[in-house]
Amino acid sequence: MSFAENLAAAQARIRRYADHAGVPTPKPEIIAVSKRQPGERIDEALTAGHRLFGENRVEEAEERWTDRRKQFPDVRLHMIGSLQSRKCAAAVRLFDVIESVDRISLADKLKRAMDAEGRDLPIYIQVNTGDEPQKGGVALDGLGALVDHCQRVGLSVEGLMVLPPQDDDPALHFALLKKLAARHGLPRLSMGMSGDYEIAAAMGASQVRIGTALFGNRPD
Ligand SMILES: *Cc1c(COP(=O)(O)O)cnc(C)c1O
């Protein structure tokens, strides 16, 4: 299947689920997660007119997107992977949105990098709703302090992001994320991937992050 066909299928599925659930328009945006995909698949997506992408590693994203961004200035890139503090400057130069803020020290480094680069990027706070030690995201009991801190230092916190545990029902985590966002007055929800984006759409996601269902399997 071509990228365009996969995208149309995902859009139709999102529309069906969101409409059925009575989710008010607009429907969630589709972030095409291009991590580890071959360059020609990315070029195919660009040719098909898609402009919103997600990557999870700074160096890899720099390699594949620096030139393509010059060619396609309307591309928007979201950082969706865990971010090391020492890569903040590079991340702020390349990305348009950072979705994986999960600690105060990282928020501070990002803010400093944004000031230095003269860029004011929206951020999302990633929440570790499954309390998984190996996974990024702030623990539930640290979320309030992190949101407050980010807002106090002048970061634009747009919403929350979640990556649910693989062996749990994602709907539980989407529901929790929605409740937490409402509690903190944050308007946007980044939730849903290839296996569960339609559920996320039905539950009010603002954006879904879809990789393999658009591009095909990632090569090892
Ligand atoms: C890889 C990744 C995705 C996309 O995963 P697929 O299952 O390929 O759709 C979404 N979000 C994050 C944070 C990821 O790392």
Short mmCIF file of N, CA, C and O in Angstrom, two decimals, residues 37-152:
data_model
loop_
_atom_site.label_atom_id
_atom_site.label_comp_id
_atom_site.label_asym_id
_atom_site.label_seq_id
_atom_site.Cartn_x
_atom_site.Cartn_y
_atom_site.Cartn_z
N GLN A 37 12.47 4.91 9.27
CA GLN A 37 11.95 4.56 7.96
C GLN A 37 12.97 4.97 6.90
O GLN A 37 13.66 5.97 7.06
N PRO A 38 13.06 4.21 5.82
CA PRO A 38 13.99 4.58 4.75
C PRO A 38 13.62 5.93 4.15
O PRO A 38 12.44 6.30 4.10
N GLY A 39 14.65 6.64 3.69
CA GLY A 39 14.44 7.97 3.12
C GLY A 39 13.40 8.00 2.02
O GLY A 39 12.62 8.96 1.92
N GLU A 40 13.35 6.94 1.21
CA GLU A 40 12.41 6.99 0.07
C GLU A 40 10.95 6.94 0.55
O GLU A 40 10.06 7.44 -0.12
N ARG A 41 10.72 6.34 1.73
CA ARG A 41 9.35 6.34 2.26
C ARG A 41 8.96 7.76 2.71
O ARG A 41 7.82 8.20 2.56
N ILE A 42 9.93 8.46 3.28
CA ILE A 42 9.68 9.84 3.70
C ILE A 42 9.40 10.71 2.47
O ILE A 42 8.48 11.53 2.46
N ASP A 43 10.22 10.50 1.43
CA ASP A 43 10.02 11.29 0.22
C ASP A 43 8.64 11.02 -0.39
O ASP A 43 7.99 11.92 -0.90
N GLU A 44 8.22 9.77 -0.29
CA GLU A 44 6.89 9.41 -0.80
C GLU A 44 5.80 10.17 -0.02
O GLU A 44 4.84 10.69 -0.61
N ALA A 45 5.97 10.26 1.29
CA ALA A 45 4.99 10.97 2.11
C ALA A 45 4.97 12.46 1.76
O ALA A 45 3.90 13.08 1.68
N LEU A 46 6.14 13.02 1.53
CA LEU A 46 6.22 14.44 1.16
C LEU A 46 5.57 14.67 -0.20
O LEU A 46 4.82 15.64 -0.39
N THR A 47 5.83 13.77 -1.13
CA THR A 47 5.23 13.88 -2.46
C THR A 47 3.71 13.77 -2.37
O THR A 47 2.98 14.43 -3.12
N ALA A 48 3.24 12.94 -1.44
CA ALA A 48 1.79 12.80 -1.25
C ALA A 48 1.19 14.04 -0.57
O ALA A 48 -0.02 14.12 -0.40
N GLY A 49 2.05 14.96 -0.16
CA GLY A 49 1.54 16.22 0.40
C GLY A 49 1.50 16.26 1.91
O GLY A 49 1.07 17.25 2.49
N HIS A 50 1.95 15.20 2.57
CA HIS A 50 1.92 15.22 4.04
C HIS A 50 3.05 16.09 4.57
O HIS A 50 4.14 16.12 4.02
N ARG A 51 2.76 16.82 5.64
CA ARG A 51 3.77 17.77 6.14
C ARG A 51 4.04 17.68 7.64
O ARG A 51 4.88 18.41 8.16
N LEU A 52 3.33 16.83 8.34
CA LEU A 52 3.47 16.76 9.79
C LEU A 52 4.12 15.42 10.18
O LEU A 52 3.54 14.36 9.90
N PHE A 53 5.30 15.49 10.80
CA PHE A 53 6.08 14.28 11.06
C PHE A 53 6.58 14.25 12.50
O PHE A 53 6.72 15.29 13.15
N GLY A 54 6.86 13.04 12.96
CA GLY A 54 7.43 12.86 14.28
C GLY A 54 8.69 12.02 14.20
O GLY A 54 8.77 11.08 13.40
N GLU A 55 9.67 12.38 15.01
CA GLU A 55 10.92 11.62 15.11
C GLU A 55 11.24 11.45 16.58
O GLU A 55 10.83 12.27 17.40
N ASN A 56 12.03 10.39 16.89
CA ASN A 56 12.31 10.18 18.30
C ASN A 56 13.79 10.30 18.68
O ASN A 56 14.14 10.11 19.84
N ARG A 57 14.65 10.61 17.70
CA ARG A 57 16.07 10.78 18.02
C ARG A 57 16.60 12.02 17.32
O ARG A 57 16.38 12.21 16.13
N VAL A 58 17.33 12.83 18.07
CA VAL A 58 17.77 14.11 17.53
C VAL A 58 18.72 13.92 16.34
O VAL A 58 18.51 14.51 15.28
N GLU A 59 19.77 13.08 16.51
CA GLU A 59 20.75 12.95 15.41
C GLU A 59 20.12 12.39 14.15
O GLU A 59 20.37 12.87 13.05
N GLU A 60 19.32 11.36 14.35
CA GLU A 60 18.67 10.73 13.19
C GLU A 60 17.77 11.75 12.48
O GLU A 60 17.77 11.85 11.26
N ALA A 61 17.06 12.53 13.26
CA ALA A 61 16.16 13.52 12.67
C ALA A 61 16.96 14.60 11.92
O ALA A 61 16.57 15.03 10.84
N GLU A 62 18.09 14.99 12.51
CA GLU A 62 18.93 15.99 11.82
C GLU A 62 19.38 15.47 10.47
O GLU A 62 19.33 16.18 9.47
N GLU A 63 19.84 14.22 10.47
CA GLU A 63 20.35 13.62 9.24
C GLU A 63 19.32 13.62 8.13
O GLU A 63 19.60 13.95 7.01
N ARG A 64 18.11 13.20 8.49
CA ARG A 64 17.15 13.02 7.40
C ARG A 64 16.30 14.26 7.12
O ARG A 64 15.69 14.35 6.07
N TRP A 65 16.26 15.19 8.07
CA TRP A 65 15.33 16.31 7.89
C TRP A 65 15.98 17.65 7.58
O TRP A 65 15.32 18.56 7.09
N THR A 66 17.27 17.82 7.84
CA THR A 66 17.87 19.14 7.63
C THR A 66 17.69 19.60 6.17
O THR A 66 17.19 20.70 5.91
N ASP A 67 18.05 18.74 5.23
CA ASP A 67 17.90 19.12 3.82
C ASP A 67 16.44 19.12 3.37
O ASP A 67 16.00 20.02 2.66
N ARG A 68 15.71 18.11 3.81
CA ARG A 68 14.30 18.04 3.38
C ARG A 68 13.50 19.25 3.88
O ARG A 68 12.58 19.72 3.22
N ARG A 69 13.86 19.76 5.03
CA ARG A 69 13.14 20.93 5.55
C ARG A 69 13.39 22.16 4.70
O ARG A 69 12.53 23.03 4.58
N LYS A 70 14.62 22.23 4.13
CA LYS A 70 14.90 23.38 3.25
C LYS A 70 14.05 23.30 2.00
O LYS A 70 13.57 24.30 1.49
N GLN A 71 13.88 22.06 1.54
CA GLN A 71 13.10 21.84 0.32
C GLN A 71 11.60 22.02 0.58
O GLN A 71 10.86 22.43 -0.30
N PHE A 72 11.17 21.67 1.79
CA PHE A 72 9.75 21.75 2.15
C PHE A 72 9.61 22.59 3.43
O PHE A 72 9.49 22.03 4.52
N PRO A 73 9.63 23.91 3.27
CA PRO A 73 9.65 24.78 4.46
C PRO A 73 8.40 24.68 5.32
O PRO A 73 8.42 25.11 6.48
N ASP A 74 7.32 24.11 4.78
CA ASP A 74 6.10 24.01 5.57
C ASP A 74 6.02 22.71 6.38
O ASP A 74 5.01 22.44 7.03
N VAL A 75 7.07 21.92 6.33
CA VAL A 75 7.11 20.72 7.17
C VAL A 75 7.11 21.11 8.64
O VAL A 75 7.73 22.11 9.03
N ARG A 76 6.38 20.35 9.43
CA ARG A 76 6.38 20.54 10.89
C ARG A 76 6.85 19.26 11.54
O ARG A 76 6.33 18.18 11.25
N LEU A 77 7.84 19.39 12.42
CA LEU A 77 8.45 18.21 13.03
C LEU A 77 8.24 18.19 14.53
O LEU A 77 8.56 19.17 15.22
N HIS A 78 7.73 17.08 15.01
CA HIS A 78 7.54 16.91 16.45
C HIS A 78 8.58 15.95 17.02
O HIS A 78 8.78 14.87 16.48
N MET A 79 9.20 16.35 18.12
CA MET A 79 10.10 15.45 18.84
C MET A 79 9.25 14.63 19.80
O MET A 79 8.61 15.17 20.70
N ILE A 80 9.25 13.29 19.61
CA ILE A 80 8.38 12.44 20.42
C ILE A 80 9.15 11.44 21.27
O ILE A 80 8.55 10.60 21.93
N GLY A 81 10.49 11.49 21.20
CA GLY A 81 11.28 10.53 21.96
C GLY A 81 11.92 11.16 23.16
O GLY A 81 11.93 12.39 23.30
N SER A 82 12.47 10.32 24.03
CA SER A 82 13.08 10.90 25.23
C SER A 82 14.31 11.71 24.82
O SER A 82 15.07 11.34 23.94
N LEU A 83 14.44 12.84 25.47
CA LEU A 83 15.42 13.85 25.05
C LEU A 83 16.48 13.98 26.14
O LEU A 83 16.17 14.17 27.31
N GLN A 84 17.75 13.87 25.73
CA GLN A 84 18.84 14.09 26.67
C GLN A 84 19.12 15.59 26.76
O GLN A 84 19.07 16.29 25.74
N SER A 85 19.44 16.03 27.95
CA SER A 85 19.64 17.46 28.16
C SER A 85 20.68 18.05 27.22
O SER A 85 20.53 19.16 26.71
N ARG A 86 21.76 17.29 26.96
CA ARG A 86 22.83 17.87 26.15
C ARG A 86 22.42 18.02 24.68
O ARG A 86 23.15 18.61 23.89
N LYS A 87 21.26 17.48 24.31
CA LYS A 87 20.83 17.63 22.92
C LYS A 87 19.73 18.67 22.75
O LYS A 87 19.13 18.80 21.68
N CYS A 88 19.49 19.44 23.81
CA CYS A 88 18.40 20.43 23.77
C CYS A 88 18.61 21.47 22.68
O CYS A 88 17.66 21.82 21.97
N ALA A 89 19.85 21.98 22.56
CA ALA A 89 20.07 23.05 21.58
C ALA A 89 19.77 22.55 20.18
O ALA A 89 19.06 23.21 19.40
N ALA A 90 20.31 21.37 19.85
CA ALA A 90 20.07 20.80 18.51
C ALA A 90 18.58 20.54 18.31
O ALA A 90 18.04 20.79 17.23
N ALA A 91 17.91 20.04 19.34
CA ALA A 91 16.48 19.75 19.22
C ALA A 91 15.69 21.02 18.97
O ALA A 91 14.79 21.06 18.13
N VAL A 92 16.04 22.07 19.68
CA VAL A 92 15.30 23.34 19.53
C VAL A 92 15.54 23.94 18.14
O VAL A 92 14.64 24.56 17.57
N ARG A 93 16.75 23.73 17.60
CA ARG A 93 17.01 24.24 16.25
C ARG A 93 16.19 23.50 15.21
O ARG A 93 15.71 24.10 14.26
N LEU A 94 16.02 22.19 15.38
CA LEU A 94 15.41 21.38 14.33
C LEU A 94 13.89 21.25 14.45
O LEU A 94 13.17 21.32 13.45
N PHE A 95 13.39 21.04 15.65
CA PHE A 95 11.98 20.67 15.81
C PHE A 95 11.09 21.90 15.97
O PHE A 95 11.56 23.00 16.28
N ASP A 96 9.79 21.66 15.77
CA ASP A 96 8.80 22.74 15.95
C ASP A 96 8.01 22.57 17.23
O ASP A 96 7.44 23.53 17.74
N VAL A 97 7.93 21.33 17.71
CA VAL A 97 7.21 21.03 18.94
C VAL A 97 8.00 19.95 19.68
O VAL A 97 8.48 19.01 19.05
N ILE A 98 8.14 20.09 20.99
CA ILE A 98 8.79 19.06 21.79
C ILE A 98 7.71 18.40 22.65
O ILE A 98 7.10 19.06 23.50
N GLU A 99 7.45 17.11 22.39
CA GLU A 99 6.33 16.44 23.07
C GLU A 99 6.75 15.63 24.30
O GLU A 99 5.90 15.04 24.95
N SER A 100 8.04 15.58 24.56
CA SER A 100 8.52 14.60 25.54
C SER A 100 9.17 15.24 26.77
O SER A 100 10.12 14.70 27.32
N VAL A 101 8.68 16.38 27.18
CA VAL A 101 9.24 17.02 28.37
C VAL A 101 8.75 16.26 29.61
O VAL A 101 7.54 16.04 29.77
N ASP A 102 9.69 15.80 30.42
CA ASP A 102 9.28 14.96 31.55
C ASP A 102 10.02 15.26 32.85
O ASP A 102 9.91 14.50 33.81
N ARG A 103 10.81 16.34 32.87
CA ARG A 103 11.49 16.67 34.13
C ARG A 103 11.87 18.14 34.15
O ARG A 103 12.05 18.75 33.09
N ILE A 104 12.00 18.65 35.35
CA ILE A 104 12.27 20.08 35.53
C ILE A 104 13.60 20.48 34.91
O ILE A 104 13.71 21.51 34.23
N SER A 105 14.64 19.64 35.10
CA SER A 105 15.95 20.00 34.56
C SER A 105 15.89 20.11 33.03
O SER A 105 16.52 21.00 32.44
N LEU A 106 15.13 19.23 32.40
CA LEU A 106 15.00 19.28 30.94
C LEU A 106 14.22 20.53 30.52
O LEU A 106 14.59 21.20 29.54
N ALA A 107 13.18 20.85 31.25
CA ALA A 107 12.40 22.06 30.94
C ALA A 107 13.31 23.29 31.00
O ALA A 107 13.26 24.15 30.11
N ASP A 108 14.15 23.36 32.02
CA ASP A 108 15.05 24.51 32.16
C ASP A 108 16.04 24.59 31.01
O ASP A 108 16.29 25.66 30.45
N LYS A 109 16.59 23.44 30.63
CA LYS A 109 17.56 23.43 29.53
C LYS A 109 16.88 23.81 28.22
O LYS A 109 17.45 24.52 27.39
N LEU A 110 15.68 23.34 28.02
CA LEU A 110 14.94 23.67 26.80
C LEU A 110 14.65 25.16 26.74
O LEU A 110 14.81 25.81 25.70
N LYS A 111 14.25 25.71 27.87
CA LYS A 111 13.93 27.14 27.90
C LYS A 111 15.17 27.96 27.56
O LYS A 111 15.10 28.91 26.77
N ARG A 112 16.29 27.57 28.15
CA ARG A 112 17.54 28.28 27.87
C ARG A 112 17.90 28.17 26.39
O ARG A 112 18.31 29.14 25.76
N ALA A 113 17.75 26.97 25.84
CA ALA A 113 18.07 26.77 24.42
C ALA A 113 17.12 27.59 23.54
O ALA A 113 17.55 28.20 22.55
N MET A 114 15.86 27.65 23.90
CA MET A 114 14.90 28.45 23.10
C MET A 114 15.27 29.92 23.15
O MET A 114 15.23 30.62 22.13
N ASP A 115 15.64 30.40 24.33
CA ASP A 115 16.03 31.81 24.44
C ASP A 115 17.27 32.07 23.59
O ASP A 115 17.35 33.08 22.88
N ALA A 116 18.23 31.16 23.65
CA ALA A 116 19.47 31.34 22.89
C ALA A 116 19.22 31.31 21.39
O ALA A 116 19.84 32.04 20.63
N GLU A 117 18.28 30.45 20.98
CA GLU A 117 18.01 30.31 19.54
C GLU A 117 16.95 31.30 19.06
O GLU A 117 16.67 31.36 17.86
N GLY A 118 16.34 32.01 19.97
CA GLY A 118 15.25 32.90 19.59
C GLY A 118 14.05 32.16 19.05
O GLY A 118 13.37 32.63 18.14
N ARG A 119 13.78 30.97 19.58
CA ARG A 119 12.61 30.18 19.14
C ARG A 119 11.76 29.85 20.36
O ARG A 119 12.28 29.47 21.39
N ASP A 120 10.45 30.02 20.20
CA ASP A 120 9.53 29.75 21.31
C ASP A 120 8.66 28.55 20.90
O ASP A 120 7.61 28.72 20.32
N LEU A 121 9.14 27.35 21.19
CA LEU A 121 8.44 26.15 20.74
C LEU A 121 7.38 25.71 21.74
O LEU A 121 7.64 25.70 22.94
N PRO A 122 6.22 25.32 21.25
CA PRO A 122 5.24 24.69 22.15
C PRO A 122 5.80 23.37 22.68
O PRO A 122 6.55 22.69 21.97
N ILE A 123 5.45 23.05 23.90
CA ILE A 123 5.87 21.76 24.46
C ILE A 123 4.64 20.98 24.94
O ILE A 123 3.58 21.55 25.20
N TYR A 124 4.85 19.67 25.05
CA TYR A 124 3.90 18.78 25.71
C TYR A 124 4.63 18.14 26.87
O TYR A 124 5.85 17.95 26.80
N ILE A 125 3.91 17.78 27.87
CA ILE A 125 4.50 17.03 28.96
C ILE A 125 4.10 15.57 28.82
O ILE A 125 2.91 15.25 28.70
N GLN A 126 5.12 14.72 28.77
CA GLN A 126 4.86 13.28 28.66
C GLN A 126 4.61 12.71 30.05
O GLN A 126 5.38 12.93 30.97
N VAL A 127 3.51 11.97 30.16
CA VAL A 127 3.12 11.42 31.46
C VAL A 127 3.27 9.91 31.44
O VAL A 127 2.79 9.23 30.52
N ASN A 128 3.93 9.39 32.44
CA ASN A 128 4.15 7.94 32.57
C ASN A 128 2.97 7.33 33.33
O ASN A 128 3.08 6.97 34.50
N THR A 129 1.84 7.24 32.63
CA THR A 129 0.60 6.82 33.30
C THR A 129 0.65 5.38 33.79
O THR A 129 -0.10 5.01 34.68
N GLY A 130 1.54 4.57 33.17
CA GLY A 130 1.64 3.17 33.58
C GLY A 130 2.70 2.96 34.65
O GLY A 130 2.93 1.84 35.06
N ASP A 131 3.34 4.04 35.06
CA ASP A 131 4.38 3.97 36.08
C ASP A 131 5.44 2.93 35.72
O ASP A 131 5.83 2.11 36.54
N GLU A 132 5.89 2.97 34.48
CA GLU A 132 6.89 2.02 34.00
C GLU A 132 8.29 2.61 34.17
O GLU A 132 8.58 3.67 33.59
N PRO A 133 9.14 1.94 34.92
CA PRO A 133 10.45 2.51 35.24
C PRO A 133 11.33 2.74 34.01
O PRO A 133 12.13 3.68 33.97
N GLN A 134 11.18 1.89 32.97
CA GLN A 134 12.08 2.01 31.81
C GLN A 134 11.60 3.07 30.83
O GLN A 134 12.27 3.36 29.85
N LYS A 135 10.45 3.64 31.08
CA LYS A 135 9.85 4.54 30.10
C LYS A 135 9.97 6.00 30.53
O LYS A 135 9.97 6.30 31.72
N GLY A 136 10.07 6.88 29.53
CA GLY A 136 10.09 8.31 29.82
C GLY A 136 8.72 8.77 30.31
O GLY A 136 7.76 8.00 30.31
N GLY A 137 8.67 10.02 30.72
CA GLY A 137 7.41 10.56 31.21
C GLY A 137 7.50 10.84 32.69
O GLY A 137 8.16 10.12 33.43
N VAL A 138 6.81 11.89 33.09
CA VAL A 138 6.81 12.26 34.50
C VAL A 138 5.83 11.35 35.25
O VAL A 138 4.79 10.95 34.69
N ALA A 139 6.18 11.00 36.47
CA ALA A 139 5.26 10.19 37.29
C ALA A 139 4.03 11.01 37.62
O ALA A 139 4.07 12.25 37.66
N LEU A 140 2.93 10.34 37.89
CA LEU A 140 1.68 11.05 38.15
C LEU A 140 1.82 12.06 39.28
O LEU A 140 1.31 13.19 39.19
N ASP A 141 2.53 11.68 40.33
CA ASP A 141 2.62 12.60 41.47
C ASP A 141 3.57 13.77 41.24
O ASP A 141 3.68 14.66 42.08
N GLY A 142 4.26 13.78 40.10
CA GLY A 142 5.15 14.90 39.81
C GLY A 142 4.60 15.83 38.75
O GLY A 142 5.19 16.86 38.43
N LEU A 143 3.44 15.46 38.19
CA LEU A 143 2.93 16.21 37.04
C LEU A 143 2.59 17.67 37.39
O LEU A 143 2.97 18.60 36.67
N GLY A 144 1.88 17.85 38.48
CA GLY A 144 1.44 19.20 38.84
C GLY A 144 2.62 20.15 38.98
O GLY A 144 2.61 21.27 38.44
N ALA A 145 3.65 19.70 39.69
CA ALA A 145 4.83 20.55 39.91
C ALA A 145 5.53 20.86 38.59
O ALA A 145 6.02 21.98 38.37
N LEU A 146 5.57 19.87 37.69
CA LEU A 146 6.25 20.08 36.41
C LEU A 146 5.47 21.07 35.54
O LEU A 146 6.06 21.96 34.91
N VAL A 147 4.15 20.91 35.49
CA VAL A 147 3.34 21.86 34.71
C VAL A 147 3.54 23.27 35.26
O VAL A 147 3.81 24.22 34.50
N ASP A 148 3.45 23.42 36.57
CA ASP A 148 3.62 24.74 37.19
C ASP A 148 4.97 25.33 36.85
O ASP A 148 5.10 26.50 36.50
N HIS A 149 6.00 24.50 36.98
CA HIS A 149 7.36 24.99 36.73
C HIS A 149 7.50 25.46 35.28
O HIS A 149 8.02 26.55 35.03
N CYS A 150 7.04 24.63 34.34
CA CYS A 150 7.16 24.99 32.93
C CYS A 150 6.47 26.33 32.65
O CYS A 150 7.00 27.19 31.95
N GLN A 151 5.28 26.48 33.21
CA GLN A 151 4.54 27.72 32.96
C GLN A 151 5.23 28.91 33.62
O GLN A 151 5.30 29.99 33.06
N ARG A 152 5.77 28.67 34.80
CA ARG A 152 6.43 29.76 35.52
C ARG A 152 7.66 30.28 34.76
O ARG A 152 7.92 31.47 34.73
#
